[in-house]
CSV table of C-alpha atoms and ligand atoms in Angstrom, one decimal:
chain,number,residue,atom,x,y,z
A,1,UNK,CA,66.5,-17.3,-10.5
A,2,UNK,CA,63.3,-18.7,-10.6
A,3,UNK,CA,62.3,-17.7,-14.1
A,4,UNK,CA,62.0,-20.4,-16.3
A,5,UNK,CA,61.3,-23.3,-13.9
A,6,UNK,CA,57.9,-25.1,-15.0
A,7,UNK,CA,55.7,-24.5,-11.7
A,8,UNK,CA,52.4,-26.3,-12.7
A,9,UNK,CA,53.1,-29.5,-11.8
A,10,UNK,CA,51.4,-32.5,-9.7
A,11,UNK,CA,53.2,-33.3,-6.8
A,12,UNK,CA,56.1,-31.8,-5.2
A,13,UNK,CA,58.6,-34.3,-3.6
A,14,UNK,CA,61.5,-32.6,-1.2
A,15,UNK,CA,64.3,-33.3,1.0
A,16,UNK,CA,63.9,-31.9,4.8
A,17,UNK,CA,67.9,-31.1,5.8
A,18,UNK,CA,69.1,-27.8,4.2
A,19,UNK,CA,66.4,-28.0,1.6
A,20,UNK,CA,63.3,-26.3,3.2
A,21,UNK,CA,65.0,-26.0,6.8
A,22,UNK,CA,68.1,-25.2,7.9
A,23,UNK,CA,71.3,-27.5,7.5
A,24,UNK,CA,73.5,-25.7,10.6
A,25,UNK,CA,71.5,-25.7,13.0
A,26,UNK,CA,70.8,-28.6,16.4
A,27,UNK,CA,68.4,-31.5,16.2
A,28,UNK,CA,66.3,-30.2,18.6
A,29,UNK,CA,65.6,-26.5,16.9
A,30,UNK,CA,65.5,-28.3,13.3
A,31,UNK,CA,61.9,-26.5,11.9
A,32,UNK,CA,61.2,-26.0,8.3
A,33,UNK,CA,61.6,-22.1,7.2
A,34,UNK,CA,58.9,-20.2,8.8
A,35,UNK,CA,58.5,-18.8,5.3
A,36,UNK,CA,58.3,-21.9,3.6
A,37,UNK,CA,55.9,-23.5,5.7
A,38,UNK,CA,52.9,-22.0,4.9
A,39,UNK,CA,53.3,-22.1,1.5
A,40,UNK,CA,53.5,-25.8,1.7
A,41,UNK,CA,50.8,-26.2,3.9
A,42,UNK,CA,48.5,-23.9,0.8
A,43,UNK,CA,50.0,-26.0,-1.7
A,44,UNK,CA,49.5,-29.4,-0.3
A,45,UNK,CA,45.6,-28.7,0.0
A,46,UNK,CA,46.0,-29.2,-4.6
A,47,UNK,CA,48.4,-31.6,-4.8
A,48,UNK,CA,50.2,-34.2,-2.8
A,49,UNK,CA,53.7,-33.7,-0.9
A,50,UNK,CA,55.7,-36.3,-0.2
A,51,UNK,CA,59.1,-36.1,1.7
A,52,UNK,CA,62.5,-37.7,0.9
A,53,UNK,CA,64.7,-37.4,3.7
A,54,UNK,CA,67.6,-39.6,5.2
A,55,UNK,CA,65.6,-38.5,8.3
A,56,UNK,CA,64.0,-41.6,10.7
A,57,UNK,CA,60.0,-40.9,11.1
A,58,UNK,CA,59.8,-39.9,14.3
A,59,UNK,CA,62.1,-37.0,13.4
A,60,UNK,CA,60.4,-36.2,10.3
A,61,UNK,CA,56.7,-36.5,10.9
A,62,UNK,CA,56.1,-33.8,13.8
A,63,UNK,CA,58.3,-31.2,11.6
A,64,UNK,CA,56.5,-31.5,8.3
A,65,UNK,CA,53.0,-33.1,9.1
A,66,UNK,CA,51.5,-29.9,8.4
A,67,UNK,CA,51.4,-30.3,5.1
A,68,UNK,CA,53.1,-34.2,4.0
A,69,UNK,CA,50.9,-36.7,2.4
A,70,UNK,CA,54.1,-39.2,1.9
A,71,UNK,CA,57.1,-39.5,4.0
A,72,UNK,CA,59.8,-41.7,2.3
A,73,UNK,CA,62.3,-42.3,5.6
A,74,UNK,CA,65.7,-43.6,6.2
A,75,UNK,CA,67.1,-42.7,2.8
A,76,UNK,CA,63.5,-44.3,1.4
A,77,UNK,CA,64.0,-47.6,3.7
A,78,UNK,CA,60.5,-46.9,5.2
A,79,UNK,CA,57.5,-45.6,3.3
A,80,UNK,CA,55.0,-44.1,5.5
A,81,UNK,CA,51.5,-42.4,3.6
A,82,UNK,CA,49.0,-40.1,5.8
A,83,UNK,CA,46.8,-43.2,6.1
A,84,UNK,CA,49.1,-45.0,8.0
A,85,UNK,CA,50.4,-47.7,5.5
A,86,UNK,CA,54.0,-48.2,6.2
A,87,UNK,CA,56.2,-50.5,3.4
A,88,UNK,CA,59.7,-51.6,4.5
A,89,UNK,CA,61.8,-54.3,3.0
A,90,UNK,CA,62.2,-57.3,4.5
A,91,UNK,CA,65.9,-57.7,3.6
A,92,UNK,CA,66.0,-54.6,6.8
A,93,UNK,CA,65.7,-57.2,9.6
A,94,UNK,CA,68.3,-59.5,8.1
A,95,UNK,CA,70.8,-57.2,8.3
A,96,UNK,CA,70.3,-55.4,11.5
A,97,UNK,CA,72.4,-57.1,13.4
A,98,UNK,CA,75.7,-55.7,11.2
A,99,UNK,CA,74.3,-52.6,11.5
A,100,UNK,CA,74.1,-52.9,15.4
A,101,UNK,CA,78.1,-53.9,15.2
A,102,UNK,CA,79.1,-51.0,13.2
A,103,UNK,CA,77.0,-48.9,16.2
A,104,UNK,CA,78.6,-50.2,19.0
A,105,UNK,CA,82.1,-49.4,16.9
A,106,UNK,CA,81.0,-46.4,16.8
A,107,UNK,CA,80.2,-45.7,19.9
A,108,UNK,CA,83.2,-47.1,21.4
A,109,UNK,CA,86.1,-44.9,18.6
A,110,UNK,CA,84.0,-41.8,19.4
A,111,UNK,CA,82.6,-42.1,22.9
A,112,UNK,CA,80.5,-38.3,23.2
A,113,UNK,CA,83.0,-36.2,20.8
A,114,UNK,CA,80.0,-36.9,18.2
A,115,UNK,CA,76.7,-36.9,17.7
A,116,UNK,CA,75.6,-40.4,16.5
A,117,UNK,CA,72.3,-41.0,15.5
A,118,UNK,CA,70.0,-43.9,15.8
A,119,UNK,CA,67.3,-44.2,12.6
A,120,UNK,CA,65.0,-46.9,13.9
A,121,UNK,CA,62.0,-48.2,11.5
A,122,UNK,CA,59.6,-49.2,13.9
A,123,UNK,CA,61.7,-51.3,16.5
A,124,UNK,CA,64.3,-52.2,13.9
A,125,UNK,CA,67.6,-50.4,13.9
A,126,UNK,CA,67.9,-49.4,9.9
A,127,UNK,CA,70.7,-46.6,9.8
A,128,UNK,CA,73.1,-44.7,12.1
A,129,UNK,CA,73.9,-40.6,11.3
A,130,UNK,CA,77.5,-39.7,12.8
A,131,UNK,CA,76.8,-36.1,12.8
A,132,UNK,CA,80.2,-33.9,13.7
A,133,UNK,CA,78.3,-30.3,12.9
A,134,UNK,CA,78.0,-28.8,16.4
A,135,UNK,CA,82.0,-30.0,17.1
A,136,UNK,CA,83.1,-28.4,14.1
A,137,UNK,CA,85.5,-31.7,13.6
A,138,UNK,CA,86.2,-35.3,13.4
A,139,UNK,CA,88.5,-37.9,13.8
A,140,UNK,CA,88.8,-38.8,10.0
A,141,UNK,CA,91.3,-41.9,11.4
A,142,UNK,CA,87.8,-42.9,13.3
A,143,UNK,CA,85.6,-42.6,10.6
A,144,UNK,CA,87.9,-44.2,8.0
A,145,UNK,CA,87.8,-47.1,10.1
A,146,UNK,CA,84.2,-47.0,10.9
A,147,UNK,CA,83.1,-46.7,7.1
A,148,UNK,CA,85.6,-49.6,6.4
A,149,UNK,CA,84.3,-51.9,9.2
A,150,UNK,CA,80.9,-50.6,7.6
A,151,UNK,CA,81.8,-51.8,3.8
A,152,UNK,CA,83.5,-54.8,4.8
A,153,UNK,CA,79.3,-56.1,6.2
A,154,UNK,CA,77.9,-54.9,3.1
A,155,UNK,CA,76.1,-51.7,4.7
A,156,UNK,CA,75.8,-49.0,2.8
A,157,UNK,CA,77.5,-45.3,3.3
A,158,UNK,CA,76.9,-41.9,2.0
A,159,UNK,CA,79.2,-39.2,2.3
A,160,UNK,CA,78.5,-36.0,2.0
A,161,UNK,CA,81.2,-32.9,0.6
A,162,UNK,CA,80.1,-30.2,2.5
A,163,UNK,CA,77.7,-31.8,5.3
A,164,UNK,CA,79.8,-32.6,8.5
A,165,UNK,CA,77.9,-35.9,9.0
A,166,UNK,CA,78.1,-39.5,7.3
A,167,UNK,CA,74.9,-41.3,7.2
A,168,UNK,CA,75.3,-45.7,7.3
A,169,UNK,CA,72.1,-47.7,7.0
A,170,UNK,CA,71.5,-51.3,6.3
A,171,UNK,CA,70.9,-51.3,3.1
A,172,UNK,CA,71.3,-49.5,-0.7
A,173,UNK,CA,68.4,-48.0,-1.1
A,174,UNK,CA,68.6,-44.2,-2.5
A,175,UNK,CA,66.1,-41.7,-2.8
A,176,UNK,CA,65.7,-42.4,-6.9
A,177,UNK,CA,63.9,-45.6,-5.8
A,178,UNK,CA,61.7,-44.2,-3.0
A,179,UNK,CA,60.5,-41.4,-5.7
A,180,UNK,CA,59.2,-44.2,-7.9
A,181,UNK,CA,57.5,-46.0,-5.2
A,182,UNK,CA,56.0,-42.6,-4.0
A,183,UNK,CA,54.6,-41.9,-8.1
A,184,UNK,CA,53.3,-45.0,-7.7
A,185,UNK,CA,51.5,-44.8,-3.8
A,186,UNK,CA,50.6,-41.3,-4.4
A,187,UNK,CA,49.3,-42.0,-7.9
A,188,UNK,CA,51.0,-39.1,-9.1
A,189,UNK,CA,51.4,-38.2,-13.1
A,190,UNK,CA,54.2,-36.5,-14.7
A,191,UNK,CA,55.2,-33.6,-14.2
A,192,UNK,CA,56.9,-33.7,-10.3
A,193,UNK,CA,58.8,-31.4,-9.0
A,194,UNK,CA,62.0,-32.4,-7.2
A,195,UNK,CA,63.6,-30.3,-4.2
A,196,UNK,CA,66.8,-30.9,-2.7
A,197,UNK,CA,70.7,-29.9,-1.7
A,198,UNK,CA,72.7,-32.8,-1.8
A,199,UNK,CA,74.5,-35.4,-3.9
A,200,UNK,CA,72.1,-38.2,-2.5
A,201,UNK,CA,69.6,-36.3,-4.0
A,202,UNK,CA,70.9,-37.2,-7.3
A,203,UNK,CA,68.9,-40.1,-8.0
A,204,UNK,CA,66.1,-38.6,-7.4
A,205,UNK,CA,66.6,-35.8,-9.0
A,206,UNK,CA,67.1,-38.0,-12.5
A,207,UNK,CA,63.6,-39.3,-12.1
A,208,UNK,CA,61.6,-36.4,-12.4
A,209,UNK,CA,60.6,-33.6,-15.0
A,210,UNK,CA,61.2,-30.5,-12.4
A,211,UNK,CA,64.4,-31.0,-10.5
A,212,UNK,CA,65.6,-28.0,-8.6
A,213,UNK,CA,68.6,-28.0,-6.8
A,214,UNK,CA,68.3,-25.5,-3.5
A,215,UNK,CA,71.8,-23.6,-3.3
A,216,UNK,CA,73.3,-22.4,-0.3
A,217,UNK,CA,76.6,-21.8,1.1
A,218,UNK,CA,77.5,-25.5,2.4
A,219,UNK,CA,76.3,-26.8,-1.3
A,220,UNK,CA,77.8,-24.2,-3.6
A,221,UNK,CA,80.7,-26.5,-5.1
A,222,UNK,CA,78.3,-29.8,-4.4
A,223,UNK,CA,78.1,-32.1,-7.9
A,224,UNK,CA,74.2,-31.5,-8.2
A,225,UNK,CA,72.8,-33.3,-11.2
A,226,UNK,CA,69.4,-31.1,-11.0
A,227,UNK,CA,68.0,-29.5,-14.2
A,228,UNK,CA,67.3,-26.1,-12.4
A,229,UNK,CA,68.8,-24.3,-9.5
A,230,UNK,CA,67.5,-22.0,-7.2
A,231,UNK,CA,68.9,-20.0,-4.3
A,232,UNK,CA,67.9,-20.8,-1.0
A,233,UNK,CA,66.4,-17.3,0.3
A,234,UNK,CA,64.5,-17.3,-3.4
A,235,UNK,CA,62.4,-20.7,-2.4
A,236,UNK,CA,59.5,-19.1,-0.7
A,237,UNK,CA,59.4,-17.1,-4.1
A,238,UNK,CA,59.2,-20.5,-6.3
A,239,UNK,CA,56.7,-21.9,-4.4
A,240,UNK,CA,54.4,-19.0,-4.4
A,241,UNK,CA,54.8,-19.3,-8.2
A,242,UNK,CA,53.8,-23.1,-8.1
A,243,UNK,CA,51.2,-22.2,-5.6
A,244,UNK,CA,49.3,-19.6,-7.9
A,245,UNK,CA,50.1,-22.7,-11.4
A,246,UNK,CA,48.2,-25.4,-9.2
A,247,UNK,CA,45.6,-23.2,-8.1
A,248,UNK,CA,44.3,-21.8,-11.7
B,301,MG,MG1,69.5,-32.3,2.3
């Protein structure tokens, strides 16, 4: 249903994966919806886009550059704005080399029965994805020990129910925090409108006026603490609506 959620607002921030592009499908052939896209792209020429993606940069950029003005990276680790500023934490190269540990591990328990991701911010390693949704399955005895190997260097884990992939980066910064710090780049007023699918989108969805959940079939059960929901096929639908509020 997409009755009743305000449209006129002044920024739209989103997730990439399973919010406007598909959650099943490879790396490689990872696009935002066709249908979505040039929605964005009309709406992004009135007000700013930002997106909020465990996603490294130099996955994210080429798929959504179309139409960003903000790309909050690496679960909001790196802050990246259409000019080229980049902000990243300092405490990210201290703890790289745990990170780096927890990799190897990885590597090692799982050899090629998984897809493990490398989410580098600039030339520092800042998060790994072990990604099991093209096997179907996983060695939870592997991960268990993984994750605990993880907690036990202070790194920090998100699991997903429903997503066949655990995401590990260096450290605890969630998406509610990289929203703020995108208000403030962006120099954004209230209201923003918040898109996403998953329980790390949570945070961010308790900072903003407009949060909309994006339902499909891996989410349906997913603890989503968004104010509206709206089913997947029906976003091009919502957008055209906040398309036509931000034009008048
Ligand atoms: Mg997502």
């Amino acid at each position: 249903m997409v009755e009743g959620i305000p449209c006129k607002v002044n920024a739209i921030f989103t997730d990439y994966d399973g919010t406007i592009s598909p959650v099943d499908v490879s790396r490689e052939e990872s696009r935002v919806f066709p249908e979505v896209e040039p929605i964005l792209e009309e709406i992004s020429k009135y007000i700013p886009i930002a997106i909020v993606t465990t996603k490294s940069y130099a996955f994210i950029k080429p798929r959504t550059e179309k139409f960003a003005h903000a790309w909050a990276c690496t679960n909001g680790i790196e802050i990246v704005l259409r000019d080229g500023r980049r902000f990243v934490p300092c405490e990210v190269y201290e703890k790289e080399r745990y990170l780096k540990e927890i990799l190897n591990l990885a590597r090692e328990l799982f050899g090629n029965s998984v897809f493990i991701e490398e989410k580098w911010v600039g030339t520092t390693l800042a998060g790994i994805c072990i990604d099991w949704r093209l096997q179907g399955h996983v060695d939870k005895e592997k991960l268990s020990k993984v994750i605990e190997e993880a907690r036990k260097r202070g790194l920090y884990i998100i699991e997903y129910v429903g997503h066949p992939f655990i995401d590990i980066f260096s450290i605890n910064i969630n998406k509610g925090h990289a929203v703020d710090l995108l208000k403030d780049l962006l120099k954004v007023s209230e209201p923003i409108m918040y898109l996403g699918d998953s329980e790390n989108d949570n945070p961010a969805f308790e900072k903003v006026e407009v949060s909309v959940a994006v339902i499909h079939d891996k989410n349906r059960n997913s603890n989503l603490k968004a104010k509206y929901r709206v089913e997947q096929k029906d976003l091009p639908k919502l957008l055209q609506k906040v398309l036509e509020s931000v034009k008048k």
